[in-house]
């Protein structure tokens, strides 16, 4: 049973991809993606429940010759993947139907969309279940290849350029990560650890050569940080997220970035033992503040609402990196909650932005005005999504950001928290001003029709984000266990 639970999160979306390859995208199979995502989420909850029963540090079991491994951290990440995937796949049928009606896609492209999105979800599930650095690297590289075709789905000049930029920059990053993995293997081999298994490396981390490990950790943070959208290798993110289909942008921003950062959390556990917590802390604080500064600067003059959401993702990954740098229990619980809350809020916003783009034919902010009167059913979720994104109560991002700030002051990193808060105030002002222009600015315009069924994932995402901000419920113990596995200090 344990082996089946481990394999199912990868096998279910992989099987759905095979069905799309054979049957294509039609009125019936259009909902298969949502069904597969619901199946993945169910498996994730089952794994999390088992982890809760057996304790946070207990390995549930291994399968496929030890390639897969589950603990509370990987189970939580599977919940994030399943939740965001469910929202994105629920919105996909209406989105593709509108694209087909407008002549922007066709049956072959829709078949390809079904195959690639399900393969993409399967690759992310594989990444968080991988028991070794090597398999994790393979899974994250697979996401690059799969999403490159999805970014270029429309095959316009802008989409093709964004796809190539994405491939080139992320390939550089993933190559740096591979070099870091080679150095970790070299350090391990010299102390009799021939495996890249997480548990084995962590167990013997205090014997690894510090000089080699410093270089390896820097390469791994920079490499996986590229896929996480962290500065200085963030340049691919606004182009790719603005050109990809809206449900794909929701997946990329809402969960792919977090899966890449999950890899950094796993590396941090090993690095903290091998080098002491100070080395990784310094590295992550630098990356975090640089990401927040880049996001603040670029958001000030932003005129494209899809790119605005993409730059906001850089900000939130910077906050996640800052929380990981702090490293105590409160900080890591807040980091994991932030990952889930950001996934929910950003999914709602990208799906809403997709509807706006299809209705208006433009992603320029000046093309959107008076949204409250022109499309109240869309303006409501969009406005609430912006409030969630800016970290206002009752949404979970308020609780997670407050937790990171409290943990930072308690850990003696008040200067970094203060700098982050100043940059966040700039970001709030920039995003708030642009949001006000879209929702309330300008004169009257033509009404914007909202396709049937689109409101369901938007409202569901907002409700979940607000509920998490009010109470964690049974998720609290899972977050505590996952934080412990991620190397939380007292």
Coordinates of C-alpha atoms in Angstrom, one line a residue:
X1 CA 0.0 0.0 0.0
X2 CA 2.9 2.4 0.9
X3 CA 4.5 1.8 -2.5
X4 CA 1.3 2.4 -4.3
X5 CA 0.8 5.7 -2.5
X6 CA 4.3 6.7 -3.5
X7 CA 3.9 5.8 -7.2
X8 CA 0.3 7.1 -7.7
X9 CA 1.0 10.9 -7.6
X10 CA 3.3 10.4 -10.5
X11 CA 1.4 7.6 -12.3
X12 CA -2.0 9.3 -12.2
X13 CA -1.1 12.4 -14.3
X14 CA 1.2 10.3 -16.4
X15 CA -1.7 8.0 -17.3
X16 CA -3.8 11.1 -18.1
X17 CA -1.1 12.3 -20.4
X18 CA -1.2 8.9 -22.2
X19 CA -5.0 9.2 -22.6
X20 CA -4.7 12.7 -24.1
X21 CA -2.1 11.4 -26.5
X22 CA -4.4 8.6 -27.7
X23 CA -7.8 10.3 -27.6
X24 CA -6.9 14.0 -27.9
X25 CA -8.8 16.9 -26.3
X26 CA -12.6 16.7 -26.7
X27 CA -15.7 17.5 -24.7
X28 CA -15.2 14.4 -22.5
X29 CA -11.4 14.3 -22.1
X30 CA -11.3 18.0 -21.4
X31 CA -12.2 17.2 -17.7
X32 CA -9.7 14.4 -17.4
X33 CA -6.9 16.8 -16.3
X34 CA -9.1 18.0 -13.4
X35 CA -9.9 14.4 -12.5
X36 CA -6.2 13.5 -12.5
X37 CA -5.3 16.5 -10.4
X38 CA -8.0 15.5 -7.9
X39 CA -6.6 12.0 -7.8
X40 CA -3.1 13.4 -7.1
X41 CA -4.4 15.6 -4.3
X42 CA -6.2 12.7 -2.8
X43 CA -3.0 10.7 -2.8
X44 CA -1.1 13.6 -1.3
X45 CA -3.6 13.9 1.6
X46 CA -3.4 10.1 2.1
X47 CA 0.4 10.4 2.3
X48 CA 0.2 13.4 4.6
X49 CA -2.2 11.5 6.9
X50 CA 0.1 8.5 7.0
X51 CA 3.1 10.8 7.8
X52 CA 1.1 12.4 10.6
X53 CA 0.3 9.0 12.1
X54 CA 3.9 7.8 11.9
X55 CA 5.7 11.0 12.8
X56 CA 7.3 13.8 10.8
X57 CA 10.7 12.3 10.4
X58 CA 9.5 8.8 9.5
X59 CA 10.1 7.6 5.9
X60 CA 6.8 6.1 4.8
X61 CA 8.5 3.7 2.4
X62 CA 10.4 3.3 -0.8
X63 CA 9.6 2.0 -4.2
X64 CA 11.1 1.4 -7.6
X65 CA 14.5 0.3 -6.2
X66 CA 14.6 3.2 -3.7
X67 CA 14.1 6.0 -6.2
X68 CA 11.0 7.4 -4.4
X69 CA 10.8 8.5 -0.8
X70 CA 8.1 10.3 1.2
X71 CA 8.2 12.3 4.3
X72 CA 6.1 15.1 5.7
X73 CA 7.9 17.8 3.6
X74 CA 7.3 15.9 0.3
X75 CA 3.7 15.1 1.3
X76 CA 3.1 18.8 1.9
X77 CA 4.6 19.8 -1.4
X78 CA 2.4 17.2 -3.1
X79 CA -0.6 18.9 -1.5
X80 CA 0.5 22.2 -3.0
X81 CA 1.0 20.6 -6.5
X82 CA -2.4 18.9 -6.4
X83 CA -4.2 22.0 -5.2
X84 CA -2.8 24.3 -7.8
X85 CA -3.1 21.7 -10.5
X86 CA -6.8 21.2 -9.7
X87 CA -7.5 24.9 -10.0
X88 CA -5.6 25.2 -13.3
X89 CA -7.2 22.1 -14.8
X90 CA -10.7 23.2 -13.8
X91 CA -10.1 26.4 -15.7
X92 CA -8.5 24.8 -18.8
X93 CA -11.6 23.6 -20.7
X94 CA -13.2 27.1 -20.7
X95 CA -9.8 28.7 -21.5
X96 CA -9.1 26.4 -24.5
X97 CA -12.7 26.6 -25.7
X98 CA -12.3 30.4 -25.9
X99 CA -8.9 30.1 -27.6
X100 CA -10.4 27.7 -30.2
X101 CA -13.3 30.1 -30.9
X102 CA -10.8 32.9 -31.4
X103 CA -8.7 30.8 -33.8
X104 CA -5.7 30.9 -31.5
X105 CA -5.5 27.1 -31.2
X106 CA -6.7 23.9 -32.9
X107 CA -7.3 20.2 -32.2
X108 CA -3.6 19.2 -32.5
X109 CA -2.5 22.0 -30.2
X110 CA -5.2 21.1 -27.7
X111 CA -4.1 17.5 -27.7
X112 CA -0.5 18.7 -27.2
X113 CA -1.7 20.9 -24.3
X114 CA -3.3 17.9 -22.5
X115 CA -0.3 15.7 -22.9
X116 CA 2.2 18.4 -21.8
X117 CA 0.3 19.8 -18.8
X118 CA -0.2 16.3 -17.3
X119 CA 3.4 15.3 -18.0
X120 CA 4.5 18.6 -16.4
X121 CA 2.4 17.8 -13.2
X122 CA 3.8 14.3 -13.1
X123 CA 7.4 15.7 -13.4
X124 CA 6.8 18.0 -10.5
X125 CA 5.4 15.2 -8.4
X126 CA 8.4 13.1 -9.2
X127 CA 10.7 16.0 -8.1
X128 CA 9.3 16.2 -4.6
X129 CA 9.2 12.4 -4.2
X130 CA 12.8 11.8 -5.5
X131 CA 15.0 10.3 -2.9
X132 CA 18.2 11.6 -4.4
X133 CA 19.7 14.8 -5.8
X134 CA 20.2 13.1 -9.1
X135 CA 16.6 12.1 -9.7
X136 CA 15.5 15.5 -8.5
X137 CA 17.7 17.2 -11.1
X138 CA 16.3 15.0 -13.8
X139 CA 12.7 15.8 -12.8
X140 CA 13.3 19.5 -12.7
X141 CA 15.1 19.4 -16.1
X142 CA 12.0 17.6 -17.4
X143 CA 9.8 20.4 -16.3
X144 CA 12.0 22.8 -18.3
X145 CA 11.6 20.8 -21.5
X146 CA 7.8 20.3 -21.0
X147 CA 7.0 23.9 -20.1
X148 CA 9.1 25.3 -22.9
X149 CA 6.5 23.9 -25.4
X150 CA 3.7 25.2 -23.3
X151 CA 5.1 28.7 -23.1
X152 CA 5.2 28.7 -26.9
X153 CA 1.7 27.3 -27.2
X154 CA 0.3 30.1 -29.3
X155 CA 3.3 30.1 -31.6
X156 CA 3.4 33.8 -32.0
X157 CA 6.7 35.6 -32.3
X158 CA 6.5 36.8 -28.7
X159 CA 5.7 33.4 -27.4
X160 CA 8.5 31.7 -29.3
X161 CA 11.0 34.3 -28.1
X162 CA 9.8 33.8 -24.5
X163 CA 10.1 30.0 -24.8
X164 CA 13.7 30.2 -26.2
X165 CA 14.7 32.7 -23.5
X166 CA 13.2 30.4 -20.9
X167 CA 15.1 27.4 -22.2
X168 CA 18.4 29.2 -22.5
X169 CA 18.4 30.8 -19.0
X170 CA 17.0 27.8 -17.2
X171 CA 19.4 25.4 -19.0
X172 CA 22.3 27.5 -17.7
X173 CA 20.8 27.3 -14.2
X174 CA 20.2 23.6 -14.4
X175 CA 23.7 23.1 -15.7
X176 CA 25.1 25.0 -12.7
X177 CA 23.0 22.7 -10.4
X178 CA 24.4 19.6 -12.2
X179 CA 27.9 20.8 -11.6
X180 CA 27.0 21.4 -7.9
X181 CA 25.6 17.8 -7.7
X182 CA 28.8 16.4 -9.2
X183 CA 30.8 18.3 -6.5
X184 CA 28.6 16.9 -3.8
X185 CA 29.1 13.4 -5.2
X186 CA 32.9 14.0 -5.3
X187 CA 32.8 15.1 -1.6
X188 CA 30.7 12.2 -0.6
X189 CA 32.8 9.7 -2.5
X190 CA 35.9 10.7 -0.6
X191 CA 34.3 9.8 2.7
X192 CA 32.7 6.6 1.5
X193 CA 29.3 7.9 0.6
X194 CA 28.8 6.9 -3.1
X195 CA 25.1 7.7 -3.1
X196 CA 23.3 11.0 -3.7
X197 CA 20.5 9.9 -1.4
X198 CA 19.2 12.7 0.8
X199 CA 19.2 10.8 4.0
X200 CA 22.7 9.3 3.5
X201 CA 24.2 12.6 2.6
X202 CA 22.7 14.3 5.6
X203 CA 23.8 11.5 7.9
X204 CA 27.4 11.9 6.8
X205 CA 27.4 15.7 6.0
X206 CA 29.8 16.5 8.9
X207 CA 32.5 14.5 7.1
X208 CA 32.1 16.2 3.7
X209 CA 35.0 18.5 2.6
X210 CA 34.0 22.1 3.6
X211 CA 35.9 23.7 0.7
X212 CA 34.2 21.5 -1.9
X213 CA 30.8 21.8 -0.3
X214 CA 31.0 25.7 -0.2
X215 CA 31.4 25.7 -4.0
X216 CA 28.7 23.0 -4.5
X217 CA 26.1 24.8 -2.3
X218 CA 26.7 28.1 -4.1
X219 CA 26.2 26.4 -7.5
X220 CA 23.1 24.5 -6.3
X221 CA 21.5 27.6 -4.8
X222 CA 22.2 29.6 -8.0
X223 CA 21.2 26.7 -10.2
X224 CA 17.9 25.7 -8.6
X225 CA 17.3 29.4 -7.7
X226 CA 17.2 30.1 -11.5
X227 CA 14.1 27.8 -11.7
X228 CA 12.7 29.3 -8.5
X229 CA 12.8 32.8 -10.1
X230 CA 15.3 34.2 -7.7
X231 CA 17.7 37.0 -8.6
X232 CA 20.1 37.3 -10.4
X233 CA 18.8 34.5 -12.8
X234 CA 15.2 35.7 -12.9
X235 CA 15.1 37.3 -16.3
X236 CA 13.2 34.4 -18.0
X237 CA 10.2 34.6 -15.6
X238 CA 8.2 37.7 -16.8
X239 CA 8.4 36.7 -20.4
X240 CA 7.5 33.0 -19.9
X241 CA 4.7 33.7 -17.5
X242 CA 3.2 36.4 -19.6
X243 CA 3.2 34.4 -22.8
X244 CA 2.1 30.9 -21.5
X245 CA -1.6 30.0 -21.5
X246 CA -3.2 31.3 -18.2
X247 CA -3.6 27.8 -16.6
X248 CA 0.0 27.1 -17.4
X249 CA 1.1 30.4 -15.9
X250 CA -0.8 29.5 -12.8
X251 CA 1.1 26.2 -12.6
X252 CA 4.4 27.7 -13.2
X253 CA 4.1 30.7 -10.8
X254 CA 1.9 28.9 -8.3
X255 CA 3.9 25.7 -7.9
X256 CA 6.9 25.2 -10.2
X257 CA 8.8 28.0 -8.5
X258 CA 8.1 26.4 -5.2
X259 CA 9.2 22.9 -6.4
X260 CA 12.5 24.4 -7.4
X261 CA 12.8 26.0 -4.0
X262 CA 12.0 22.7 -2.4
X263 CA 15.3 21.5 -3.9
X264 CA 17.1 24.3 -2.1
X265 CA 15.5 23.4 1.2
X266 CA 16.8 19.8 0.7
X267 CA 20.3 21.1 -0.1
X268 CA 20.2 23.4 2.9
X269 CA 19.7 20.5 5.3
X270 CA 22.9 19.0 4.1
X271 CA 24.8 22.3 3.9
X272 CA 23.9 23.3 7.4
X273 CA 25.5 20.2 8.9
X274 CA 28.5 20.3 6.6
X275 CA 29.2 24.0 6.8
X276 CA 27.2 25.4 9.7
X277 CA 24.0 27.3 9.3
X278 CA 25.7 30.7 8.8
X279 CA 27.0 30.0 5.3
X280 CA 23.6 29.1 3.7
X281 CA 21.9 31.8 5.8
X282 CA 24.2 34.5 4.3
X283 CA 23.7 33.2 0.8
X284 CA 19.9 33.1 1.1
X285 CA 19.7 36.5 2.7
X286 CA 21.6 38.1 -0.2
X287 CA 19.5 36.3 -2.8
X288 CA 16.3 37.2 -0.9
X289 CA 17.0 40.9 -0.6
X290 CA 18.2 41.1 -4.2
X291 CA 15.0 39.4 -5.4
X292 CA 12.9 41.8 -3.4
X293 CA 14.8 44.8 -4.7
X294 CA 14.6 43.7 -8.3
X295 CA 10.8 43.1 -8.0
X296 CA 10.2 46.5 -6.3
X297 CA 12.2 48.3 -9.0
X298 CA 10.6 46.6 -11.9
X299 CA 7.0 46.8 -10.5
X300 CA 7.2 50.6 -10.2
X301 CA 7.0 51.2 -13.9
X302 CA 5.2 48.1 -15.0
X303 CA 2.5 48.6 -17.7
X304 CA 1.6 44.9 -18.4
X305 CA -0.7 43.2 -15.9
X306 CA 0.6 39.7 -16.7
X307 CA 4.2 40.7 -16.3
X308 CA 3.2 42.5 -13.1
X309 CA 2.0 39.2 -11.7
X310 CA 5.2 37.6 -12.8
X311 CA 7.4 40.1 -11.1
X312 CA 5.3 39.7 -8.0
X313 CA 6.3 36.0 -8.0
X314 CA 9.9 37.1 -7.8
X315 CA 9.0 39.1 -4.7
X316 CA 7.2 36.2 -3.0
X317 CA 10.1 33.8 -3.8
X318 CA 12.4 36.3 -2.2
X319 CA 10.3 36.2 0.9
X320 CA 10.4 32.4 0.9
X321 CA 14.2 32.6 0.6
X322 CA 14.4 35.0 3.5
X323 CA 12.3 32.8 5.7
X324 CA 14.5 29.8 4.8
X325 CA 17.5 31.8 5.7
X326 CA 16.1 32.5 9.2
X327 CA 15.7 28.8 9.6
X328 CA 13.9 28.4 12.9
X329 CA 10.7 26.5 13.3
X330 CA 8.4 29.5 13.1
X331 CA 10.2 30.7 10.0
X332 CA 10.0 27.4 8.1
X333 CA 6.3 26.8 9.1
X334 CA 5.6 30.3 7.7
X335 CA 7.6 29.6 4.6
X336 CA 5.6 26.4 3.8
X337 CA 2.3 28.2 4.5
X338 CA 3.5 31.0 2.2
X339 CA 4.2 28.5 -0.5
X340 CA 0.7 27.2 -0.4
X341 CA -1.0 30.6 0.0
X342 CA 1.0 32.1 -2.8
X343 CA 0.1 29.1 -5.0
X344 CA -3.6 29.7 -4.3
X345 CA -3.6 33.5 -4.7
X346 CA -1.4 33.6 -7.8
X347 CA -3.4 30.9 -9.5
X348 CA -6.6 33.0 -9.0
X349 CA -4.8 36.1 -10.4
X350 CA -3.3 34.4 -13.5
X351 CA -6.6 32.6 -14.3
X352 CA -8.4 36.0 -14.0
X353 CA -5.7 37.7 -16.1
X354 CA -6.2 35.0 -18.8
X355 CA -9.9 35.8 -19.0
X356 CA -9.1 39.5 -19.3
X357 CA -6.6 38.9 -22.1
X358 CA -9.0 36.7 -24.0
X359 CA -11.8 39.3 -23.6
X360 CA -9.7 42.4 -24.5
X361 CA -7.0 41.0 -26.7
X362 CA -4.3 42.9 -24.7
X363 CA -2.3 42.5 -21.6
X364 CA -1.6 46.2 -21.2
X365 CA -2.9 47.8 -18.0
X366 CA -4.2 50.9 -19.9
X367 CA -6.5 48.6 -21.9
X368 CA -8.2 47.6 -18.7
X369 CA -10.4 50.1 -16.9
X370 CA -13.6 50.2 -14.9
X371 CA -13.4 46.5 -14.4
X372 CA -15.8 46.7 -11.4
X373 CA -18.6 48.0 -13.6
X374 CA -17.7 46.1 -16.8
X375 CA -17.2 42.7 -15.3
X376 CA -18.2 42.5 -11.7
X377 CA -18.0 38.7 -11.5
X378 CA -14.4 38.9 -12.6
X379 CA -13.5 42.1 -10.8
X380 CA -14.4 40.6 -7.4
X381 CA -12.0 37.6 -7.6
X382 CA -9.3 39.8 -9.2
X383 CA -9.5 42.4 -6.5
X384 CA -9.5 39.9 -3.7
X385 CA -6.6 38.1 -5.3
X386 CA -4.6 41.3 -5.3
X387 CA -5.4 41.8 -1.6
X388 CA -4.2 38.3 -0.9
X389 CA -1.1 38.9 -2.9
X390 CA -0.3 42.1 -1.0
X391 CA -0.5 40.1 2.3
X392 CA -3.7 41.6 3.8
X393 CA -5.9 39.7 6.2
X394 CA -7.8 37.4 6.3
X395 CA -5.7 35.7 3.7
X396 CA -2.9 33.2 4.6
X397 CA -0.2 35.4 3.1
X398 CA -0.7 37.9 5.9
X399 CA -0.1 35.2 8.5
X400 CA 2.9 33.7 6.7
X401 CA 4.6 37.1 6.2
X402 CA 3.9 38.1 9.8
X403 CA 5.4 34.7 10.9
X404 CA 8.6 35.3 8.8
X405 CA 8.9 38.8 10.3
X406 CA 8.5 37.7 13.9
X407 CA 11.0 34.8 13.3
X408 CA 13.5 37.1 11.7
X409 CA 13.5 39.6 14.6
X410 CA 13.8 36.7 17.1
X411 CA 16.8 35.2 15.2
X412 CA 18.7 38.5 15.2
X413 CA 18.0 39.3 11.5
X414 CA 16.0 42.4 12.2
X415 CA 18.1 44.4 9.8
X416 CA 17.2 42.1 6.9
X417 CA 13.5 42.1 7.9
X418 CA 13.5 45.9 8.1
X419 CA 15.0 46.1 4.6
X420 CA 12.5 43.6 3.3
X421 CA 9.6 45.5 4.8
X422 CA 10.7 48.8 3.1
X423 CA 10.9 47.0 -0.3
X424 CA 7.5 45.4 0.3
X425 CA 6.0 48.8 1.0
X426 CA 7.3 50.0 -2.4
X427 CA 5.8 46.8 -4.0
X428 CA 2.4 47.3 -2.2
X429 CA 2.3 50.9 -3.5
X430 CA 3.1 49.9 -7.1
X431 CA 0.7 47.0 -7.3
X432 CA -2.0 48.9 -5.5
X433 CA -1.8 51.8 -7.8
X434 CA -2.0 49.6 -10.9
X435 CA -4.8 47.5 -9.4
X436 CA -6.8 50.6 -8.7
X437 CA -6.4 51.8 -12.3
X438 CA -7.6 48.5 -13.6
X439 CA -10.6 48.1 -11.2
X440 CA -11.8 51.7 -10.9
X441 CA -9.9 53.9 -13.4
X442 CA -11.0 55.3 -16.7
X443 CA -14.4 55.8 -18.2
X444 CA -17.2 53.3 -19.0
X445 CA -16.5 50.6 -21.6
X446 CA -18.1 47.6 -23.1
X447 CA -19.2 44.8 -20.7
X448 CA -16.9 41.8 -20.4
X449 CA -18.6 38.4 -20.5
X450 CA -17.3 35.7 -18.2
X451 CA -17.6 32.1 -19.6
X452 CA -19.6 29.6 -17.7
X453 CA -17.7 27.7 -15.0
X454 CA -14.8 30.1 -14.9
X455 CA -15.8 31.5 -11.5
X456 CA -15.6 28.1 -9.8
X457 CA -11.8 27.7 -9.5
X458 CA -11.4 31.5 -8.8
X459 CA -13.8 31.4 -5.8
X460 CA -12.4 28.0 -4.6
X461 CA -8.9 29.3 -4.6
X462 CA -9.8 32.5 -2.7
X463 CA -11.9 30.6 -0.2
X464 CA -9.0 28.2 0.5
X465 CA -6.5 31.0 0.9
X466 CA -8.8 32.9 3.3
X467 CA -9.6 29.7 5.3
X468 CA -5.9 29.1 5.8
X469 CA -5.5 32.6 7.1
X470 CA -8.1 32.0 9.7
X471 CA -7.1 28.5 10.9
X472 CA -4.7 25.9 9.8
X473 CA -6.7 23.1 11.3
X474 CA -5.2 19.6 10.7
X475 CA -2.5 21.2 8.4
X476 CA -0.7 22.6 11.5
X477 CA 0.8 19.3 12.6
X478 CA 1.9 18.5 9.0
X479 CA 3.6 21.9 8.7
X480 CA 5.4 21.4 12.0
X481 CA 6.7 18.0 10.9
X482 CA 7.7 19.3 7.5
X483 CA 9.5 22.2 9.0
X484 CA 11.5 19.8 11.2
X485 CA 12.5 17.8 8.2
X486 CA 13.5 21.0 6.4
X487 CA 16.1 21.5 9.1
X488 CA 14.3 23.9 11.5
X489 CA 16.3 25.1 14.4
X490 CA 14.7 25.7 17.8

